[in-house]
Amino acid sequence: MEGVDHLAHERSKARFDVDAMKIVWAGSRHAFEVSDRMAKLVADDPAFRKDTRAMLGRKELFKNTLRKAAYAWKRIIELNLSEEEAYKLRFFMDEPAFTDLHWGMFVPAIKGQGTEEQQKKWLSLAYKMKIIGCYAQTELGHGSNVQGLETTATFDPQTDEFIIHSPTLTSSKWWPGGLGKASTHAVVYARLMTDGQDHGVHGFIVQLRSLEDHSPLPGITVGDIGMKFGNGAYNSMDNGILRFDHVRIPRDQMLMGVSQVTREGKYMHSNVPRQLVYGTMVYVRQKIVTDASNALSRAVCIATRYSAVRRQFGSQNGGPETQVIDYKTQQSRLFPLLASAYAFRFVSEWLEWLYKDVTQRLQANDFSTLPEAHACTAGLKSLTTSATADGIEECRKLCGGHGYLCSSGLPELFAVYVPACTYEGDNIVLLLQVARFLVKTVSQLGSGKQPVGTTAYMGRAEHLMQCHCSVQRAEDWLKPSTIIEAFEARAVRMSVACAQNLRKFANPEEGFAELSADLVEVAVAHCQLIVVSKFIDKLKQGIPGKG
């Protein structure tokens, strides 16, 4: 019925302070006010409408995305929005676009790996959108295995240039967002070669298209890789292919914040620690975990509202049928996803702190927490993105047949989100990296070296291997210490068991391959412990408002 708020009755029964909870979700009153202001700005502007997106053909969809991105930038300039406000405006625009990679990968890569001079030159152009950048790392033949990349950057001492080349079909850059149509420049990752010696993978700033007419420059083959999964969805992004045929760039377009090549062709490390690049990685993964909480919250919001409105069965004497949300089977599937959305939000706030802590430590040449920071960010990226992708699909099923309609928002949300399980590290590969770190931590327990950060619980391995759960009644699970100890005991016992089984193999790598399925489960248990512990830490801080 037109004008009827079918959710008013449910909302009136809330036993907590809704306004206070909004602040908790946003992280602070300031963050909420910025978010609320930008949400209204986008919602009130018909230029940002998206109700027909799933029905557009690819060409029309991409043109529409270009128009929206250009219009968004125009509004950012006109309103003199801050970086924080501009980020939120793009978030509420809710359309994957080349600008995501420009601001989310191209700019951070230069900030994290470039010298001060390089940052001054390139960021001044990037911040004004005078150039559009993307992040060209993944190749047709190699994704997660970055060390296997085949593109080469060979230094020519005669001309003081690098020659960027794609020697094989599999060395073609494949997947970078923004590459297919929009980008003028890319941070290209290639094997650095000097005097016949391979120095591994390094980053280079390469111009791809003319700033005059946008045509590909000589030696550059570039294009869009075509349609992806779903209607609308990620098809608004111009993922691309890129090949180089002996393309020359000046030597100073190698990102030289961490290592450099001199005019004479000598490869050397700078005074800046190489580990600083991990700071950018922690930043990107923190953003991915935040995105997980956003995506899952949207799906849960749709499914919860539907469940409150939808009625099915249970009519008594001709009265209304039972609300779907009142069925225990619906609650047992839906409510844990709601809790997970909050848990992922809280752990992303903690990751924001971790990023600042890691950055400060790296600047002070303190690398002690780096392996643990790398492991927990890798694991949390994997855990939250997998759980969110599965959660969105579960929310679709919770909405019955209506959830399958594009108008529900769920099919497109799923199609947009699932790539997160692959980009920035395949989720299973990341979990195996975490497992290696955990097994190494277990092997060092008897050496006197104390585990730090999220692995500190392993320092109590002897107790956790022998302790028994003290729960006698259901109410006992309301004690945070009981929950934490149960998760700690499970994690440490699984880690120790795997470490013991690995010792049975003469060749450690053979053992890792044979026990990889078990190692993945070990990593998941550890990461679930992190999420639960950070969730409880947040609750202990106290939630403002009544209820």
CSV table of C-alpha atoms in Angstrom, one decimal, residues 289 292-293 296 336 339-348 350-351 376-377 379-385 387 454 457 483-484 487 490 523-539:
chain,number,residue,atom,x,y,z
A,289,VAL,CA,37.7,-5.7,5.7
A,292,ALA,CA,33.2,-6.6,3.9
A,293,SER,CA,31.3,-5.1,6.8
A,296,LEU,CA,27.3,-7.7,4.5
A,336,PRO,CA,24.5,-14.4,13.1
A,339,ALA,CA,26.4,-10.0,14.4
A,340,SER,CA,29.1,-10.7,11.8
A,341,ALA,CA,28.6,-7.4,10.1
A,342,TYR,CA,29.2,-5.6,13.4
A,343,ALA,CA,32.1,-7.9,14.2
A,344,PHE,CA,33.8,-7.1,10.9
A,345,ARG,CA,33.2,-3.4,11.4
A,346,PHE,CA,34.9,-3.5,14.8
A,347,VAL,CA,37.9,-5.6,13.6
A,348,SER,CA,38.3,-3.1,10.7
A,350,TRP,CA,41.2,-2.2,15.0
A,351,LEU,CA,43.1,-2.8,11.7
A,376,CYS,CA,46.6,-11.2,10.6
A,377,THR,CA,45.8,-8.8,7.8
A,379,GLY,CA,43.9,-13.9,7.3
A,380,LEU,CA,41.3,-11.3,8.1
A,381,LYS,CA,41.0,-10.3,4.4
A,382,SER,CA,40.4,-13.9,3.6
A,383,LEU,CA,38.0,-14.7,6.5
A,384,THR,CA,35.8,-11.6,6.1
A,385,THR,CA,35.5,-11.6,2.3
A,387,ALA,CA,32.1,-15.0,5.0
A,454,THR,CA,47.2,-11.6,18.0
A,457,TYR,CA,47.7,-16.5,23.4
A,483,ILE,CA,34.2,-17.6,25.0
A,484,ILE,CA,37.7,-16.2,24.4
A,487,PHE,CA,38.4,-20.0,20.8
A,490,ARG,CA,40.7,-24.6,19.8
A,523,ALA,CA,44.4,-20.4,9.9
A,524,VAL,CA,40.6,-20.0,9.9
A,525,ALA,CA,40.5,-20.9,13.7
A,526,HIS,CA,43.1,-18.3,14.4
A,527,CYS,CA,41.4,-15.6,12.4
A,528,GLN,CA,38.0,-16.3,14.0
A,529,LEU,CA,39.7,-15.9,17.4
A,530,ILE,CA,40.9,-12.4,16.3
A,531,VAL,CA,37.4,-11.4,15.2
A,532,VAL,CA,35.8,-12.6,18.4
A,533,SER,CA,38.4,-11.0,20.7
A,534,LYS,CA,38.2,-7.6,18.9
A,535,PHE,CA,34.4,-7.8,19.0
A,536,ILE,CA,34.5,-8.5,22.8
A,537,ASP,CA,37.1,-5.7,23.3
A,538,LYS,CA,34.7,-3.3,21.6
A,539,LEU,CA,31.8,-4.3,23.8
